[in-house]
Coordinates of C-alpha atoms and ligand atoms in Angstrom, one line a residue:
M1 CA 37.6 -6.1 59.0
D2 CA 36.1 -9.9 59.6
K3 CA 35.4 -11.8 62.7
F4 CA 34.6 -15.2 64.2
V5 CA 31.9 -15.8 66.0
I6 CA 32.7 -19.3 68.3
K7 CA 30.1 -20.8 70.9
G8 CA 31.7 -23.5 73.0
G9 CA 30.9 -26.8 74.2
N10 CA 30.6 -28.8 71.3
P11 CA 33.3 -31.8 70.7
L12 CA 35.5 -31.8 67.4
I13 CA 34.8 -35.2 65.7
G14 CA 34.8 -36.6 62.6
K15 CA 38.0 -35.6 59.6
V16 CA 40.9 -32.8 58.8
T17 CA 42.3 -32.9 55.6
I18 CA 46.1 -30.9 56.7
S19 CA 46.7 -27.9 54.0
G20 CA 49.9 -27.7 52.3
S21 CA 52.9 -25.9 54.9
K22 CA 52.7 -22.6 54.6
N23 CA 56.3 -22.4 56.0
S24 CA 57.7 -24.4 52.8
A25 CA 55.1 -22.7 50.2
L26 CA 56.6 -18.9 50.5
P27 CA 60.8 -19.5 50.1
I28 CA 60.1 -22.1 47.5
L29 CA 58.0 -19.4 45.5
A30 CA 60.5 -17.1 46.1
A31 CA 63.3 -19.7 44.9
T32 CA 61.5 -19.9 41.6
L33 CA 63.1 -16.6 41.2
L34 CA 66.3 -18.7 41.0
T35 CA 65.6 -19.6 37.5
P36 CA 63.7 -18.1 33.9
E37 CA 62.1 -21.4 32.9
E38 CA 58.6 -22.4 34.5
C39 CA 58.5 -24.3 37.6
I40 CA 54.7 -26.1 39.1
I41 CA 54.5 -25.8 42.8
H42 CA 51.3 -28.4 44.0
R43 CA 49.2 -28.7 47.4
V44 CA 50.2 -24.4 47.4
P45 CA 47.6 -23.6 50.3
D46 CA 45.5 -21.2 49.6
L47 CA 46.0 -18.2 51.8
S48 CA 46.7 -14.1 52.2
D49 CA 50.9 -14.9 52.5
I50 CA 50.5 -17.0 49.7
R51 CA 48.6 -14.5 47.8
Y52 CA 51.0 -11.5 48.8
M53 CA 54.0 -13.4 48.0
L54 CA 52.1 -14.3 44.7
E55 CA 51.6 -10.6 44.1
I56 CA 55.8 -9.4 44.7
L57 CA 56.8 -12.0 41.6
K58 CA 54.1 -11.1 39.7
F59 CA 55.6 -6.9 40.7
L60 CA 58.9 -8.4 39.7
G61 CA 57.4 -9.9 36.5
A62 CA 56.4 -13.1 36.6
Q63 CA 54.1 -14.9 34.8
V64 CA 51.6 -16.5 37.9
H65 CA 49.1 -19.1 37.2
Y66 CA 47.0 -20.5 40.8
E67 CA 44.2 -22.7 40.9
K68 CA 43.2 -25.2 43.0
G69 CA 46.5 -25.7 44.7
T70 CA 49.2 -25.5 42.3
V71 CA 50.7 -22.2 41.5
R72 CA 52.4 -22.3 37.7
V73 CA 55.3 -19.7 37.4
K74 CA 57.7 -18.1 35.1
N75 CA 60.2 -15.5 36.5
K76 CA 61.2 -13.0 33.6
I77 CA 62.0 -10.3 36.3
I78 CA 62.0 -7.1 35.0
N79 CA 62.6 -5.6 38.4
W80 CA 64.7 -5.9 41.4
I81 CA 63.3 -3.4 44.0
A82 CA 60.3 -4.4 46.1
P83 CA 58.7 -1.5 47.7
Y84 CA 57.4 -1.0 51.1
D85 CA 54.1 -1.5 50.2
L86 CA 54.4 -4.6 49.3
V87 CA 56.8 -6.2 51.5
R88 CA 55.2 -4.5 54.4
K89 CA 52.1 -7.0 54.5
M90 CA 54.2 -10.3 55.2
R91 CA 58.0 -10.6 57.1
A92 CA 58.7 -13.0 55.0
S93 CA 59.0 -11.7 52.0
I94 CA 62.2 -11.1 53.1
C95 CA 63.0 -14.4 51.6
I96 CA 63.1 -13.1 47.9
L97 CA 66.4 -11.1 49.2
G98 CA 69.0 -14.2 48.3
P99 CA 67.1 -15.6 45.0
L100 CA 67.1 -11.7 43.5
I101 CA 70.8 -11.5 43.9
A102 CA 71.9 -14.5 43.0
R103 CA 70.0 -14.1 40.0
C104 CA 69.9 -10.3 39.0
G105 CA 73.2 -9.8 40.7
K106 CA 71.4 -6.7 42.5
A107 CA 68.3 -6.3 44.8
R108 CA 66.4 -3.6 47.0
V109 CA 63.9 -5.2 49.3
S110 CA 62.5 -3.0 52.0
L111 CA 63.6 -3.7 55.5
P112 CA 60.4 -5.9 57.0
G113 CA 60.8 -4.2 60.3
G114 CA 59.6 -5.9 64.2
C115 CA 55.9 -7.4 64.5
V116 CA 54.0 -8.1 67.3
I117 CA 55.5 -11.2 68.5
G118 CA 59.0 -9.2 69.0
D119 CA 61.8 -7.5 67.2
R120 CA 62.7 -9.5 63.6
P121 CA 66.1 -9.2 63.5
I122 CA 67.9 -9.6 59.2
D123 CA 71.4 -9.4 60.7
L124 CA 72.3 -12.8 59.9
H125 CA 70.4 -12.7 56.4
I126 CA 72.5 -10.0 55.6
S127 CA 75.9 -10.9 56.7
G128 CA 75.8 -14.7 55.3
L129 CA 75.0 -12.5 51.6
Q130 CA 77.6 -10.3 52.4
K131 CA 80.0 -13.4 53.2
L132 CA 78.9 -14.8 49.9
G133 CA 80.7 -11.5 48.4
A134 CA 77.2 -9.7 48.1
N135 CA 77.8 -5.8 48.4
I136 CA 75.1 -4.4 51.2
D137 CA 74.0 -1.7 52.6
I138 CA 70.8 -0.5 54.2
I139 CA 69.3 2.3 52.2
K140 CA 66.1 4.7 53.9
G141 CA 64.6 1.5 54.9
D142 CA 65.8 -0.3 52.4
V143 CA 68.6 -3.2 51.8
V144 CA 70.1 -2.5 49.1
A145 CA 72.5 -5.1 47.3
Q146 CA 74.4 -4.4 44.4
G147 CA 77.6 -5.4 42.2
G148 CA 79.7 -8.0 44.1
Q149 CA 80.5 -11.6 42.8
L150 CA 78.9 -14.6 44.6
R151 CA 81.6 -16.7 45.5
G152 CA 80.9 -19.6 48.1
T153 CA 82.9 -20.1 51.4
T154 CA 82.2 -20.8 55.3
I155 CA 78.9 -19.4 57.3
N156 CA 78.2 -19.6 60.5
L157 CA 74.3 -18.7 60.8
R158 CA 74.0 -19.7 64.5
G159 CA 72.5 -16.3 66.6
L160 CA 71.2 -15.8 70.0
Y161 CA 68.2 -17.7 69.8
G162 CA 69.4 -20.9 67.3
S163 CA 69.6 -20.7 64.2
T164 CA 67.9 -18.8 61.2
V165 CA 65.2 -19.7 59.1
L166 CA 64.9 -17.8 56.5
G167 CA 68.4 -16.3 56.8
T168 CA 69.1 -20.4 56.3
D169 CA 67.0 -20.6 53.0
N170 CA 68.4 -17.1 52.0
V171 CA 72.1 -17.8 52.3
M172 CA 71.3 -21.9 51.0
M173 CA 69.1 -20.3 47.3
A174 CA 72.6 -17.1 47.1
A175 CA 74.6 -20.1 47.4
C176 CA 73.1 -22.5 44.7
R177 CA 74.3 -19.9 42.1
S178 CA 77.6 -18.5 43.8
E179 CA 80.8 -19.4 42.1
G180 CA 82.2 -22.9 44.3
T181 CA 81.7 -24.8 47.3
T182 CA 79.8 -22.8 50.7
I183 CA 79.9 -24.6 53.8
I184 CA 76.9 -23.3 56.2
E185 CA 76.8 -23.8 59.7
G186 CA 74.5 -23.9 62.6
A187 CA 71.7 -24.1 59.4
A188 CA 68.0 -24.6 60.9
C189 CA 67.0 -28.0 60.9
E190 CA 62.9 -27.4 60.5
P191 CA 61.4 -29.6 58.2
E192 CA 60.1 -26.1 56.0
V193 CA 63.9 -25.4 55.0
E194 CA 64.9 -29.5 54.5
D195 CA 61.5 -29.4 51.9
L196 CA 63.3 -26.3 50.3
A197 CA 67.0 -28.2 50.0
K198 CA 64.6 -30.8 48.3
F199 CA 63.3 -28.1 45.7
L200 CA 65.9 -26.5 45.1
V201 CA 68.2 -30.2 44.9
S202 CA 65.2 -30.1 41.8
M203 CA 65.8 -27.9 40.0
G204 CA 69.4 -29.1 39.5
A205 CA 71.0 -27.8 43.1
K206 CA 73.8 -29.9 44.4
I207 CA 73.2 -29.6 47.9
S208 CA 74.3 -32.1 50.7
G209 CA 73.8 -32.5 54.4
I210 CA 70.6 -31.9 53.9
G211 CA 68.4 -32.1 57.1
S212 CA 71.4 -31.4 59.1
Q213 CA 72.7 -27.9 60.8
R214 CA 75.7 -27.9 58.4
L215 CA 74.6 -27.7 54.5
I216 CA 77.1 -28.3 51.5
I217 CA 76.3 -26.4 48.3
E218 CA 77.7 -26.6 45.0
G219 CA 77.1 -23.9 43.3
I220 CA 76.5 -24.0 39.5
K221 CA 75.6 -21.1 36.6
E222 CA 72.0 -21.9 36.2
L223 CA 69.2 -23.9 38.0
H224 CA 66.1 -25.2 35.7
G225 CA 62.2 -25.2 36.0
S226 CA 60.8 -28.0 37.8
E227 CA 57.7 -29.5 39.9
Y228 CA 57.3 -30.5 43.3
T229 CA 55.0 -30.8 45.8
I230 CA 55.0 -29.3 49.2
I231 CA 55.4 -30.7 52.5
T232 CA 51.6 -30.9 54.4
D233 CA 51.5 -28.1 57.7
R234 CA 53.0 -29.8 60.9
I235 CA 51.5 -26.6 62.6
E236 CA 48.2 -26.3 61.2
A237 CA 48.3 -30.3 62.0
G238 CA 49.3 -29.6 65.9
T239 CA 46.9 -26.8 66.2
F240 CA 43.4 -29.5 65.7
A241 CA 45.2 -32.0 67.2
V242 CA 45.0 -29.5 70.0
G243 CA 41.6 -28.8 69.6
A244 CA 40.4 -32.2 70.1
A245 CA 42.6 -32.9 73.0
M246 CA 41.0 -29.5 74.5
T247 CA 37.2 -30.1 73.5
K248 CA 37.2 -34.2 74.4
G249 CA 36.9 -34.8 70.3
D250 CA 37.9 -37.4 68.3
L251 CA 39.6 -35.9 64.6
F252 CA 41.7 -38.0 61.9
L253 CA 44.2 -35.5 60.2
E254 CA 44.4 -36.6 57.1
Q255 CA 47.7 -36.1 55.5
A256 CA 49.4 -34.5 58.7
P257 CA 53.0 -35.0 58.8
V258 CA 53.6 -37.8 61.7
N259 CA 57.6 -37.5 61.1
H260 CA 57.7 -33.6 62.4
M261 CA 55.1 -33.0 65.1
T262 CA 57.3 -36.1 67.2
S263 CA 58.1 -32.8 70.2
V264 CA 54.5 -31.8 70.3
L265 CA 52.8 -35.5 69.7
E266 CA 54.7 -36.1 73.0
K267 CA 53.8 -33.5 75.1
L268 CA 50.2 -34.5 74.3
R269 CA 50.3 -37.7 75.0
D270 CA 51.8 -36.6 78.5
C271 CA 48.5 -34.9 78.8
G272 CA 46.7 -37.9 78.7
V273 CA 45.9 -37.5 74.8
T274 CA 45.3 -40.5 73.0
I275 CA 47.5 -40.7 69.8
Q276 CA 47.0 -43.5 66.9
V277 CA 49.6 -43.0 63.5
E278 CA 47.4 -44.7 60.6
E279 CA 48.4 -45.0 57.0
K280 CA 47.3 -41.6 56.0
G281 CA 47.3 -39.8 59.3
L282 CA 47.0 -39.6 62.5
R283 CA 44.0 -39.9 64.8
V284 CA 43.8 -37.6 68.0
S285 CA 41.1 -38.2 70.9
R286 CA 40.4 -37.8 74.4
S287 CA 38.9 -39.2 77.0
G288 CA 40.4 -38.8 80.4
P289 CA 41.1 -36.5 82.1
L290 CA 43.9 -32.8 80.5
K291 CA 46.9 -33.4 82.5
A292 CA 49.0 -29.8 83.4
F293 CA 52.5 -29.7 81.1
E294 CA 55.7 -27.8 81.2
I295 CA 57.4 -27.1 77.7
E296 CA 59.9 -25.1 76.2
T297 CA 60.0 -24.2 72.8
S298 CA 63.7 -24.4 71.3
S299 CA 64.9 -25.1 67.5
Y300 CA 63.6 -28.2 65.5
P301 CA 63.2 -31.0 66.7
G302 CA 62.7 -28.8 70.0
F303 CA 59.1 -27.6 70.5
P304 CA 58.1 -25.1 67.7
T305 CA 57.3 -21.6 69.2
D306 CA 54.8 -21.5 66.4
M307 CA 52.6 -24.4 69.0
Q308 CA 53.1 -21.6 72.2
A309 CA 49.8 -20.3 71.9
Q310 CA 47.9 -22.8 71.4
F311 CA 49.8 -25.1 73.9
C312 CA 48.9 -21.8 76.5
A313 CA 45.3 -22.2 75.4
M314 CA 45.2 -26.1 76.4
A315 CA 47.0 -24.9 79.9
T316 CA 44.3 -23.0 81.1
I317 CA 41.7 -26.1 81.1
A318 CA 43.9 -28.7 82.5
C319 CA 44.4 -30.0 85.6
G320 CA 47.2 -28.0 87.7
K321 CA 50.0 -25.8 86.9
S322 CA 51.9 -25.5 83.5
K323 CA 54.2 -24.1 82.7
V324 CA 55.8 -22.6 78.7
V325 CA 58.5 -20.9 78.2
E326 CA 59.4 -19.1 74.6
N327 CA 62.7 -19.2 73.9
I328 CA 63.0 -18.2 70.3
F329 CA 61.0 -15.2 70.4
P330 CA 61.0 -13.8 74.3
N331 CA 57.6 -11.5 73.5
R332 CA 55.3 -13.5 71.8
F333 CA 53.0 -14.0 74.6
M334 CA 50.3 -11.1 73.1
H335 CA 47.7 -13.9 73.8
I336 CA 48.2 -14.2 77.5
S337 CA 45.9 -11.1 77.6
E338 CA 43.1 -11.7 75.5
L339 CA 43.3 -15.4 77.6
K340 CA 42.7 -13.8 80.8
R341 CA 39.1 -11.7 79.0
L342 CA 38.3 -15.1 78.7
G343 CA 38.5 -15.7 82.6
A344 CA 42.2 -17.8 82.5
N345 CA 44.1 -17.8 85.2
I346 CA 47.9 -17.3 83.9
E347 CA 51.2 -15.0 85.0
L348 CA 53.0 -13.3 82.9
L349 CA 57.2 -14.1 84.6
K350 CA 59.6 -12.1 81.6
N351 CA 59.8 -15.4 78.9
E352 CA 57.5 -17.5 80.8
V353 CA 54.2 -18.1 81.4
H354 CA 52.7 -20.5 84.7
I355 CA 49.1 -21.2 83.8
Y356 CA 46.6 -22.9 86.7
G357 CA 44.2 -25.0 85.0
I358 CA 40.6 -23.5 85.9
E359 CA 37.0 -26.1 84.7
R360 CA 35.7 -23.9 82.2
L361 CA 36.6 -20.2 80.5
S362 CA 34.0 -17.9 80.1
G363 CA 32.8 -16.4 76.4
A364 CA 33.9 -12.8 75.8
P365 CA 34.9 -11.0 72.8
V366 CA 38.8 -11.0 72.1
M367 CA 41.2 -9.5 69.7
A368 CA 43.8 -11.9 67.4
S369 CA 47.5 -9.9 67.2
D370 CA 49.1 -12.4 65.3
L371 CA 48.6 -15.9 63.6
R372 CA 49.3 -18.3 66.2
A373 CA 48.1 -16.3 69.1
S374 CA 45.0 -16.1 66.5
A375 CA 44.5 -20.0 67.0
A376 CA 45.2 -19.5 70.6
L377 CA 42.0 -17.5 71.0
V378 CA 39.7 -19.7 68.6
L379 CA 40.7 -22.8 70.3
A380 CA 40.1 -21.4 73.4
G381 CA 36.5 -20.0 72.4
L382 CA 36.0 -23.9 71.3
V383 CA 35.4 -24.7 75.0
A384 CA 34.3 -21.2 76.9
D385 CA 31.1 -21.0 78.1
N386 CA 28.4 -19.0 75.9
T387 CA 30.1 -17.3 73.1
T388 CA 33.3 -15.4 72.6
E389 CA 34.3 -13.2 69.6
V390 CA 37.5 -13.6 68.1
H391 CA 38.1 -9.9 66.4
R392 CA 40.7 -9.3 63.6
V393 CA 40.7 -13.1 61.8
Y394 CA 42.4 -11.6 59.0
H395 CA 45.9 -12.6 61.2
I396 CA 44.5 -16.2 60.8
D397 CA 43.5 -16.3 57.3
R398 CA 47.7 -15.4 56.9
G399 CA 48.2 -18.9 57.5
Y400 CA 45.4 -20.5 58.2
E401 CA 43.3 -22.5 56.0
K402 CA 39.7 -22.2 55.4
I403 CA 39.7 -23.1 59.7
D404 CA 36.4 -21.6 60.1
E405 CA 35.1 -24.2 57.7
K406 CA 37.4 -26.8 58.9
L407 CA 35.5 -26.5 62.3
L408 CA 32.1 -26.0 61.2
A409 CA 32.1 -29.7 59.4
V410 CA 34.0 -31.5 62.4
G411 CA 31.1 -29.6 64.9
A412 CA 32.4 -27.0 66.1
M413 CA 30.0 -24.4 66.3
I414 CA 31.8 -20.5 64.3
K415 CA 30.5 -18.3 62.2
R416 CA 32.4 -16.0 60.9
V417 CA 31.3 -12.5 60.1
Y418 CA 31.9 -10.4 57.6
S419 CA 32.6 -6.9 57.7
K420 CA 31.0 -4.8 56.2
T421 CA 33.9 -1.9 55.3
Ligands
EPU1 N1 67.0 -13.6 64.2 C1 68.3 -13.3 64.7 N2 68.3 -12.5 63.5 C2 68.9 -12.8 62.1 C3 67.4 -13.7 62.3 C4 66.5 -14.0 63.3 O1 68.6 -12.8 65.9 O2 68.8 -12.2 61.4 C5 66.4 -14.4 65.3 C6 64.9 -14.0 65.8 O3 64.6 -12.3 66.5 C7 64.6 -15.6 66.7 C8 65.5 -16.9 66.1 O4 66.3 -15.7 65.5 O5 64.8 -14.9 68.0 C9 64.3 -17.0 65.5 O6 63.9 -16.9 64.1 P1 64.3 -16.9 62.5 O7 65.2 -16.1 61.6 O8 64.1 -18.5 62.7 O9 62.7 -16.8 62.4 P2 61.9 -16.6 61.0 O10 62.8 -17.7 60.1 O11 62.0 -14.9 60.1 C10 60.5 -18.8 60.6 C11 58.9 -18.7 60.8 C12 57.9 -18.4 61.9 C13 58.5 -19.2 63.2 C14 60.6 -19.1 62.8 C15 60.9 -19.8 64.4 C16 58.4 -18.5 58.4 C17 57.7 -17.7 57.0 N3 58.0 -17.9 59.6 O12 60.4 -17.4 60.9 O13 56.8 -18.5 61.6 O14 58.1 -19.0 63.9 O15 60.8 -19.0 61.9 O16 60.9 -21.5 63.8 O17 59.0 -19.8 57.8 C18 54.3 -18.6 61.7 O18 54.0 -18.8 61.5 O19 53.9 -18.1 62.5 C19 56.0 -17.8 62.2 C20 55.4 -16.4 62.8

């Protein structure tokens, strides 16, 4: 397994071009299953999760061509079963369920199971699709949908921890080809859900209320092929912004989706970071002290759970005590014990952490556990004394396109050491 070797101490200075959004690209690729016609998707980031999704589409019968950020895909669908071996690698593969049911009237998709960020149930996906008329059972660890005519109805997707992003995607995609009108109440409003809705509209779908908690979908019989460009990744942009803040750097984040980053940028400003919105992106720099802060994660437009770990890394060197409350995935704190290995002073209490900033972290070997936790460890390594080794970086390769090359280009001392096996 590859690792990163990072020598801390250099400020990040220069320009980083932000890639296409992973969490938009995955459901949009799944949505191409809704039509037999060709879809052309631009700005698709080159990530292992994207490669897994393309493998799944190919397994289902698609012709796929992926070059220079553009995917051309034509879904014949000769198979409606996605086995465990393919699906287990990536939770987001569950978003093929809605399109398969809508297009084939049946689907068998292995249950994705939990992961290190905590329990990841799909009860809301299943009950939403059942309300549309799909007959769904769980058989031998697979979600099996068979028969049933999809008919529009009113569905509430609000759960205990807020709305569900991929659940909204699944139900919205199935509703596009259902008979009659579907109203989704408590829909997730994340920009990635909005992006999927716009892609579906470009395929002929009739959706109103896009970007709101109430989506109204008039079902149609067929969707057609489309050409579409995905939004840029607000979490990648936010991660580099935190990198500039932590290292006292000065980064221009080209193509950063400023409008999707309001809560993160506000918090960075509160911490003493300078944010300048420019025509083609965002400039982030810091010269003064980094102030402690309080954040609480919530659904969009609140503070994103996918930026929580990176802000924890920042708090380890901020002046004073920071408080971080995680409301979406209450156990998403795997990075805390690793940050402590770098000398961070952190107390973990249920779903919140108190972080007492120290002057300097000290480099050590650490283990990446999930995508955003790995990003937090890389950020910490950039400001730690001596050398930090981040092991198991395949987690970071799932969601950050060429992060080591991008960091190297703006002054970080980071090296990927390839595993021998
Ligand atoms: N939930 C339920 N029942 C469900 C579905 C979700 O109770 O049927 C709960 C979850 O346990 C969680 C909350 O609802 O407490 C929100 O989960 P959600 O369904 O919104 O998460 P997701 O759709 O599986 C997406 C992103 C995650 C991101 C979350 C929250 C993709 C591919 N994944 O996951 O991204 O953290 O929304 O914004 O879009 C990441 O990129 O690192 C990542 C984990």
